[in-house]
Short mmCIF file of C-alpha atoms in Angstrom, two decimals:
data_model
loop_
_atom_site.label_atom_id
_atom_site.label_comp_id
_atom_site.label_asym_id
_atom_site.label_seq_id
_atom_site.Cartn_x
_atom_site.Cartn_y
_atom_site.Cartn_z
CA MET A 653 -53.21 31.43 -16.10
CA ALA A 654 -56.78 30.78 -14.93
CA VAL A 655 -57.68 34.48 -15.15
CA TYR A 656 -56.17 34.79 -18.62
CA SER A 657 -57.95 31.65 -19.84
CA GLY A 658 -61.24 32.75 -18.31
CA ALA A 659 -61.02 36.17 -19.98
CA VAL A 660 -60.25 34.66 -23.40
CA PHE A 661 -62.96 32.01 -23.06
CA LEU A 662 -65.48 34.73 -22.20
CA ALA A 663 -64.40 36.81 -25.20
CA VAL A 664 -64.67 33.77 -27.51
CA GLY A 665 -68.14 32.98 -26.21
CA VAL A 666 -69.35 36.55 -26.72
CA CYS A 667 -67.83 36.81 -30.21
CA SER A 668 -69.25 33.45 -31.23
CA ALA A 669 -72.73 34.46 -30.04
CA ALA A 670 -72.37 37.78 -31.88
CA GLY A 671 -71.74 35.96 -35.18
CA VAL A 672 -68.05 36.74 -35.69
CA ASP A 673 -66.59 34.91 -38.70
CA PRO A 674 -65.57 31.40 -37.48
CA ASP A 675 -62.27 31.37 -39.41
CA THR A 676 -61.23 34.73 -37.97
CA LEU A 677 -62.25 33.65 -34.48
CA ALA A 678 -60.31 30.38 -34.83
CA LEU A 679 -57.17 32.24 -35.95
CA VAL A 680 -57.37 34.74 -33.10
CA GLY A 681 -58.10 31.95 -30.60
CA TRP A 682 -55.05 30.03 -31.80
CA ALA A 683 -52.83 33.13 -31.53
CA MET A 684 -53.99 33.76 -27.96
CA ALA A 685 -53.13 30.17 -26.96
CA MET A 686 -49.90 29.57 -28.87
CA GLN A 687 -47.75 30.38 -25.80
CA PHE A 688 -49.52 27.71 -23.74
CA TRP A 689 -47.04 25.03 -24.86
CA PHE A 690 -44.81 26.17 -22.01
CA LEU A 691 -47.31 25.90 -19.16
CA PRO A 692 -47.97 22.12 -19.18
CA VAL A 693 -44.20 21.52 -19.19
CA TYR A 694 -43.75 24.02 -16.36
CA LEU A 695 -46.49 22.38 -14.29
CA LEU A 696 -45.12 18.88 -14.85
CA LEU A 697 -41.55 19.78 -13.96
CA SER A 698 -42.74 21.70 -10.90
CA ALA A 699 -44.74 18.68 -9.75
CA LEU A 700 -41.76 16.39 -10.36
CA THR A 701 -39.36 18.64 -8.42
CA PRO A 702 -39.05 16.33 -5.37
CA ALA A 703 -38.08 13.37 -7.55
CA LEU A 704 -35.80 15.43 -9.80
CA TYR A 705 -34.06 17.03 -6.85
CA ALA A 706 -33.66 13.64 -5.16
CA ALA A 707 -31.95 12.40 -8.34
CA HIS A 708 -29.70 15.46 -8.24
CA ARG A 709 -28.79 14.84 -4.59
CA ARG A 710 -27.84 11.26 -5.42
CA TRP A 711 -26.11 11.54 -8.81
CA GLY A 712 -25.36 15.26 -9.17
CA PRO A 713 -24.03 16.42 -12.56
CA ARG A 714 -24.47 12.96 -14.08
CA VAL A 715 -28.25 13.44 -14.30
CA PRO A 716 -28.39 16.05 -17.12
CA PRO A 717 -26.17 14.02 -19.52
CA ALA A 718 -28.22 10.89 -18.80
CA MET A 719 -31.49 12.70 -19.50
CA GLY A 720 -29.97 14.25 -22.61
CA THR A 721 -28.89 10.85 -23.93
CA VAL A 722 -32.40 9.46 -23.54
CA ALA A 723 -33.82 12.61 -25.16
CA VAL A 724 -31.58 12.17 -28.22
CA ALA A 725 -32.65 8.51 -28.51
CA VAL A 726 -36.30 9.53 -28.32
CA ASP A 727 -35.75 12.21 -30.97
CA ALA A 728 -34.09 9.67 -33.25
CA LEU A 729 -37.25 7.55 -33.04
CA VAL A 730 -39.40 10.57 -33.83
CA VAL A 731 -37.34 11.50 -36.92
CA THR A 732 -36.66 8.02 -38.30
CA ALA A 733 -39.66 5.97 -37.18
CA HIS A 734 -42.15 8.87 -37.21
CA ALA A 735 -43.37 8.11 -33.69
CA PRO A 736 -44.91 11.44 -32.59
CA TYR A 737 -46.38 10.15 -29.34
CA VAL A 738 -42.97 8.90 -28.22
CA GLY A 739 -41.75 12.46 -28.76
CA LEU A 740 -43.95 13.68 -25.93
CA LEU A 741 -41.27 12.36 -23.56
CA ASP A 742 -38.85 14.97 -24.85
CA TYR A 743 -40.98 17.77 -23.44
CA VAL A 744 -39.95 16.55 -20.01
CA LEU A 745 -36.48 15.27 -20.94
CA VAL A 746 -35.14 18.23 -22.94
CA TRP A 747 -36.55 20.93 -20.68
CA GLY A 748 -35.73 18.69 -17.74
CA VAL A 749 -32.04 18.94 -18.68
CA ALA A 750 -32.24 22.72 -18.22
CA TYR A 751 -34.11 22.17 -14.94
CA GLN A 752 -31.43 19.80 -13.63
CA LEU A 753 -28.67 22.17 -14.72
CA GLY A 754 -30.35 24.73 -12.49
CA PHE A 755 -29.83 22.44 -9.49
CA CYS A 756 -26.19 21.98 -10.49
CA TRP A 757 -25.72 25.73 -10.80
CA ARG A 758 -27.23 26.43 -7.38
CA ASP A 759 -24.85 23.90 -5.82
CA GLY A 760 -21.83 25.45 -7.55
CA LEU A 761 -21.15 22.41 -9.73
CA LEU A 762 -21.08 24.44 -12.95
CA THR A 763 -19.14 27.46 -11.74
CA GLY A 764 -16.34 25.83 -9.77
CA ARG A 765 -14.27 25.42 -12.93
CA ARG A 766 -14.21 28.24 -15.45
CA LEU A 767 -13.79 25.83 -18.35
CA VAL A 768 -17.22 24.24 -17.75
CA PRO A 769 -19.30 27.22 -18.97
CA PHE A 770 -16.97 27.65 -21.97
CA ALA A 771 -17.26 23.96 -22.82
CA MET A 772 -21.06 24.07 -22.55
CA ALA A 773 -21.36 27.21 -24.70
CA ALA A 774 -18.90 26.03 -27.37
CA GLY A 775 -19.96 22.39 -27.39
CA GLY A 776 -23.66 23.16 -27.46
CA GLY A 777 -23.24 25.79 -30.15
CA LEU A 778 -21.14 23.53 -32.38
CA ALA A 779 -23.56 20.64 -31.92
CA PHE A 780 -26.49 22.88 -32.85
CA ALA A 781 -24.69 24.14 -35.96
CA ALA A 782 -23.83 20.58 -37.02
CA LEU A 783 -27.38 19.30 -36.49
CA VAL A 784 -28.78 22.15 -38.58
CA ALA A 785 -26.14 22.01 -41.32
CA LEU A 786 -25.78 18.22 -41.61
CA GLY A 787 -28.97 16.92 -40.03
CA PRO A 788 -32.65 17.30 -40.76
CA PHE A 789 -33.34 20.06 -38.25
CA PRO A 790 -34.31 23.64 -39.19
CA VAL A 791 -32.50 26.69 -37.86
CA SER A 792 -35.72 28.14 -36.43
CA LEU A 793 -36.20 27.47 -32.73
CA ILE A 794 -39.87 28.45 -32.81
CA LEU A 795 -42.72 26.51 -34.37
CA VAL A 796 -43.15 27.37 -38.05
CA THR A 797 -46.30 26.13 -39.77
CA GLY A 798 -45.57 23.29 -42.18
CA GLN A 799 -41.98 22.84 -41.03
CA SER A 800 -41.01 19.22 -40.37
CA PRO A 801 -39.25 18.15 -38.30
CA SER A 802 -39.73 20.93 -35.80
CA ASN A 803 -37.31 21.96 -33.08
CA THR A 804 -40.11 22.61 -30.60
CA ASP A 805 -42.90 20.12 -31.33
CA PRO A 806 -41.48 18.02 -29.74
CA PRO A 807 -38.18 19.53 -28.54
CA SER A 808 -35.44 18.14 -30.79
CA ALA A 809 -31.80 17.21 -30.35
CA ALA A 810 -30.97 20.60 -31.90
CA MET A 811 -33.06 22.31 -29.22
CA LEU A 812 -31.22 20.29 -26.56
CA ALA A 813 -27.88 21.47 -27.97
CA TRP A 814 -29.09 25.06 -27.93
CA VAL A 815 -30.28 24.67 -24.32
CA VAL A 816 -26.80 23.56 -23.26
CA ALA A 817 -25.18 26.41 -25.22
CA GLN A 818 -27.57 28.97 -23.77
CA VAL A 819 -26.92 27.78 -20.21
CA GLY A 820 -23.18 28.04 -20.84
CA LEU A 821 -23.51 31.58 -22.22
CA SER A 822 -25.70 32.55 -19.25
CA LEU A 823 -23.09 31.26 -16.82
CA LEU A 824 -20.39 33.25 -18.61
CA ALA A 825 -22.45 36.44 -18.54
CA ALA A 826 -23.77 35.99 -14.98
CA PRO A 827 -20.86 37.60 -13.03
CA ARG A 828 -20.93 40.80 -15.07
CA LEU A 829 -24.71 40.99 -15.04
CA ARG A 830 -24.73 40.46 -11.28
CA ARG A 831 -22.32 43.36 -10.80
CA LEU A 832 -24.53 45.50 -13.03
CA LEU A 833 -27.65 44.61 -11.05
CA ASP A 834 -25.90 45.54 -7.83
CA ARG A 835 -26.40 49.15 -8.89
CA GLU A 836 -29.53 50.44 -7.21
CA ARG A 837 -30.74 52.40 -10.23
CA VAL A 838 -30.45 49.41 -12.57
CA TRP A 839 -32.10 47.05 -10.09
CA ARG A 840 -34.96 49.51 -9.61
CA MET A 841 -35.63 49.35 -13.35
CA VAL A 842 -35.30 45.57 -13.71
CA ARG A 843 -37.29 44.46 -10.65
CA PRO A 844 -40.78 45.52 -11.89
CA VAL A 845 -40.21 43.76 -15.20
CA GLY A 846 -39.20 40.55 -13.42
CA ALA A 847 -42.22 40.74 -11.15
CA ALA A 848 -44.51 41.01 -14.18
CA SER A 849 -42.76 38.31 -16.22
CA MET A 850 -45.67 35.85 -16.26
CA THR A 851 -48.14 38.62 -17.09
CA LEU A 852 -45.91 39.72 -19.97
CA TYR A 853 -45.64 36.14 -21.17
CA LEU A 854 -49.36 35.39 -21.09
CA TRP A 855 -50.69 38.68 -22.45
CA HIS A 856 -48.05 39.63 -25.03
CA MET A 857 -50.15 38.48 -28.01
CA LEU A 858 -53.06 40.78 -27.14
CA PRO A 859 -51.26 43.97 -28.30
CA VAL A 860 -50.18 42.21 -31.51
CA LEU A 861 -53.76 41.31 -32.40
CA ALA A 862 -55.21 44.65 -31.31
CA VAL A 863 -52.64 46.75 -33.19
CA ALA A 864 -52.80 44.52 -36.28
CA ALA A 865 -56.59 44.84 -36.36
CA GLY A 866 -56.45 48.59 -35.80
CA PHE A 867 -53.81 49.33 -38.44
CA TYR A 868 -53.94 46.56 -41.04
CA LEU A 869 -57.61 45.63 -41.25
CA THR A 870 -58.46 49.30 -41.61
CA GLY A 871 -55.73 49.94 -44.18
CA LEU A 872 -54.02 52.61 -42.07
CA ALA A 873 -50.61 50.92 -42.16
CA PRO A 874 -48.65 50.19 -45.34
CA GLU A 875 -47.94 46.55 -46.20
CA PRO A 876 -44.55 46.36 -47.94
CA THR A 877 -43.10 43.10 -49.24
CA LEU A 878 -41.93 40.79 -46.49
CA GLY A 879 -38.17 41.18 -45.98
CA SER A 880 -37.86 44.34 -48.06
CA ALA A 881 -36.06 47.46 -46.82
CA ALA A 882 -39.40 49.19 -46.19
CA TRP A 883 -40.59 46.18 -44.21
CA TRP A 884 -37.48 46.26 -42.00
CA GLY A 885 -37.82 50.02 -41.62
CA LEU A 886 -41.33 49.62 -40.21
CA ARG A 887 -40.15 47.15 -37.55
CA VAL A 888 -38.97 49.94 -35.22
CA PRO A 889 -42.27 51.90 -35.08
CA TRP A 890 -44.16 48.60 -34.99
CA LEU A 891 -42.23 47.43 -31.93
CA LEU A 892 -42.58 50.82 -30.24
CA VAL A 893 -46.36 50.80 -30.70
CA LEU A 894 -46.60 47.21 -29.45
CA GLY A 895 -44.44 48.06 -26.44
CA ALA A 896 -46.64 51.03 -25.54
CA VAL A 897 -49.84 48.99 -25.81
CA LEU A 898 -48.31 46.13 -23.79
CA ALA A 899 -47.24 48.59 -21.07
CA CYS A 900 -50.83 49.83 -20.85
CA VAL A 901 -52.14 46.25 -20.60
CA VAL A 902 -49.67 45.37 -17.83
CA SER A 903 -50.52 48.57 -15.93
CA ALA A 904 -54.23 47.80 -16.18
CA LEU A 905 -53.63 44.28 -14.84
CA ARG A 906 -51.52 45.42 -11.89
CA PRO A 907 -54.44 45.66 -9.40
CA LEU A 908 -55.51 42.15 -10.42
CA GLU A 909 -51.96 40.89 -9.83
CA ARG A 910 -51.96 42.38 -6.35
CA GLY A 911 -55.28 40.72 -5.58
CA LEU A 912 -54.03 37.36 -6.80
CA GLY A 913 -50.88 37.82 -4.70
CA VAL A 914 -53.02 38.36 -1.59
CA LEU A 915 -55.13 35.31 -2.48
CA TYR A 916 -52.00 33.20 -2.90
CA GLU A 917 -50.66 34.28 0.50
CA ARG A 918 -53.94 33.32 2.12
CA THR A 919 -54.11 29.90 0.50
CA VAL A 920 -50.44 28.92 0.51
CA PRO A 921 -50.53 26.43 3.46
CA ASP A 922 -50.24 22.82 2.34
CA ALA A 923 -52.93 20.36 3.33
CA GLY A 924 -50.49 17.48 3.64
CA LEU A 925 -50.01 14.34 1.60
CA ARG A 926 -53.06 12.60 3.03
CA ARG A 927 -55.36 14.85 1.02
CA ALA A 928 -53.13 15.56 -1.95
CA TRP A 929 -55.27 13.69 -4.49
CA PRO A 930 -57.26 16.79 -5.54
CA LEU A 931 -53.98 18.56 -6.26
CA TRP A 932 -52.70 15.78 -8.52
CA LEU A 933 -56.05 15.34 -10.26
CA GLY A 934 -56.30 19.08 -10.83
CA LEU A 935 -52.73 19.16 -12.13
CA ALA A 936 -53.48 16.37 -14.62
CA MET A 937 -56.64 18.12 -15.80
CA ASN A 938 -54.81 21.42 -16.28
CA VAL A 939 -51.93 19.80 -18.16
CA ALA A 940 -54.33 17.99 -20.51
CA ALA A 941 -56.49 21.09 -21.07
CA LEU A 942 -53.55 23.46 -21.62
CA GLY A 943 -51.87 21.02 -23.98
CA ARG A 944 -55.01 20.78 -26.08
CA LEU A 945 -55.44 24.56 -26.10
CA ALA A 946 -51.81 25.01 -27.19
CA VAL A 947 -52.49 22.80 -30.24
CA GLN A 948 -56.06 23.78 -31.16
CA GLY A 949 -56.41 27.26 -29.70
CA PHE A 950 -59.24 28.84 -27.76
CA ALA A 951 -61.73 28.61 -30.65
CA PRO A 952 -61.17 25.53 -32.83
CA GLY A 953 -63.56 25.72 -35.75
CA GLY A 954 -64.70 29.12 -34.48
CA ARG A 955 -66.49 27.61 -31.48
CA LEU A 956 -65.93 27.64 -27.72
CA PRO A 957 -64.11 24.41 -26.72
CA VAL A 958 -66.26 23.18 -23.85
CA LEU A 959 -64.06 20.28 -22.74
CA PRO A 960 -60.76 22.25 -22.36
CA ALA A 961 -62.65 25.12 -20.72
CA THR A 962 -64.15 22.72 -18.20
CA GLY A 963 -60.75 21.13 -17.64
CA VAL A 964 -59.11 24.48 -16.84
CA LEU A 965 -61.95 25.48 -14.49
CA LEU A 966 -62.17 22.20 -12.56
CA GLY A 967 -58.41 21.71 -12.61
CA THR A 968 -57.80 25.12 -11.05
CA VAL A 969 -60.42 24.52 -8.37
CA LEU A 970 -58.96 21.10 -7.52
CA VAL A 971 -55.40 22.48 -7.35
CA MET A 972 -56.50 25.21 -4.94
CA LEU A 973 -58.89 23.03 -2.90
CA PRO A 974 -56.31 21.51 -0.50
CA ARG A 975 -54.83 24.96 0.10
CA TRP A 976 -58.22 26.54 0.78
CA THR A 977 -59.01 23.71 3.20
CA ALA A 978 -55.70 24.11 5.01
CA ALA A 979 -56.03 27.88 5.15
CA GLY A 980 -59.52 27.53 6.57
CA ARG A 981 -58.27 25.22 9.31
CA LEU A 982 -55.49 27.66 10.17
CA ASP A 983 -57.98 30.54 10.33
CA GLU A 984 -60.12 28.55 12.77
CA ARG A 985 -57.28 27.78 15.20
CA PRO A 986 -56.98 31.25 16.80
CA GLU A 987 -60.75 31.36 17.28
CA THR A 988 -60.72 27.94 18.94
CA THR A 989 -57.81 28.97 21.15
CA THR A 990 -59.62 32.15 22.18
CA ARG A 991 -62.78 30.26 23.10
CA THR A 992 -60.77 27.81 25.20
CA ALA A 993 -59.03 30.66 26.99
CA ASP A 994 -62.35 32.37 27.70
CA ARG A 995 -63.72 29.21 29.25
CA VAL A 996 -60.67 28.87 31.48
#
């Protein structure tokens, strides 16, 4: 995340200094940050894992329905009372339901009875259909400009229903998929993709922008009417070209991934709770900065956003600081032991 943000910030700064059109730069900067909505939620839920798991240990499968009930109440306030700031709670509550269901799955609470996955898939699917058909929610599960209310900003009751349905479908498909992955040839193909999942997630918009600029801004690609037969026919070559460019990007980033993996292994020791304040401060700064970038993009108004850039930089340093300190202490121990032995 820090490497990706740093690279985009550098590109925005260079383009801004070179006099690139501010509107174009703002649009590109927004497109490169649109996937950041996920990262603040991921960081928050990861940080809350001890508390969430403690709740699971105490109340088990009762936690997801309780969180879901509160999420629906919050969403009702957002839709009826137009309280957008209250809706921020649903980022933790709705996605937290999926998180808690993961605990239940690992403990076998969702797979002990075969009817549970069926009930989740059918019930969640029917609830989603009803909320879309009878309620105010759109069918789209991604953010569409001008669409209100949205299913993702904040996560709605319809999104919650889809989460439950999707978990149920995943549980139903898991046994067959597990048998398929037991085949060495299949696992050999899937494993590299899984290892590069975060890279694929962060960098997947770069091929879209590069290919669109190369083909559409130059007039090389035809532009049929949206939704026409010609438009659908071009989807296959379009996806193939994007896939090829994305594969090249991922391959180019592989050495960087290995280096970051080595860095992580060297800094993984925990410094302990006594010096955990830099970690929490860094986490808060990253969440705030990433949330702002997800809304405004990397170049709001065609300019480099200094405050979010500073937040990402300082937040990353503060998150890693306790680990660097602990790793440094561990590296010093063998040397100290050797000196003591030499004196003896």
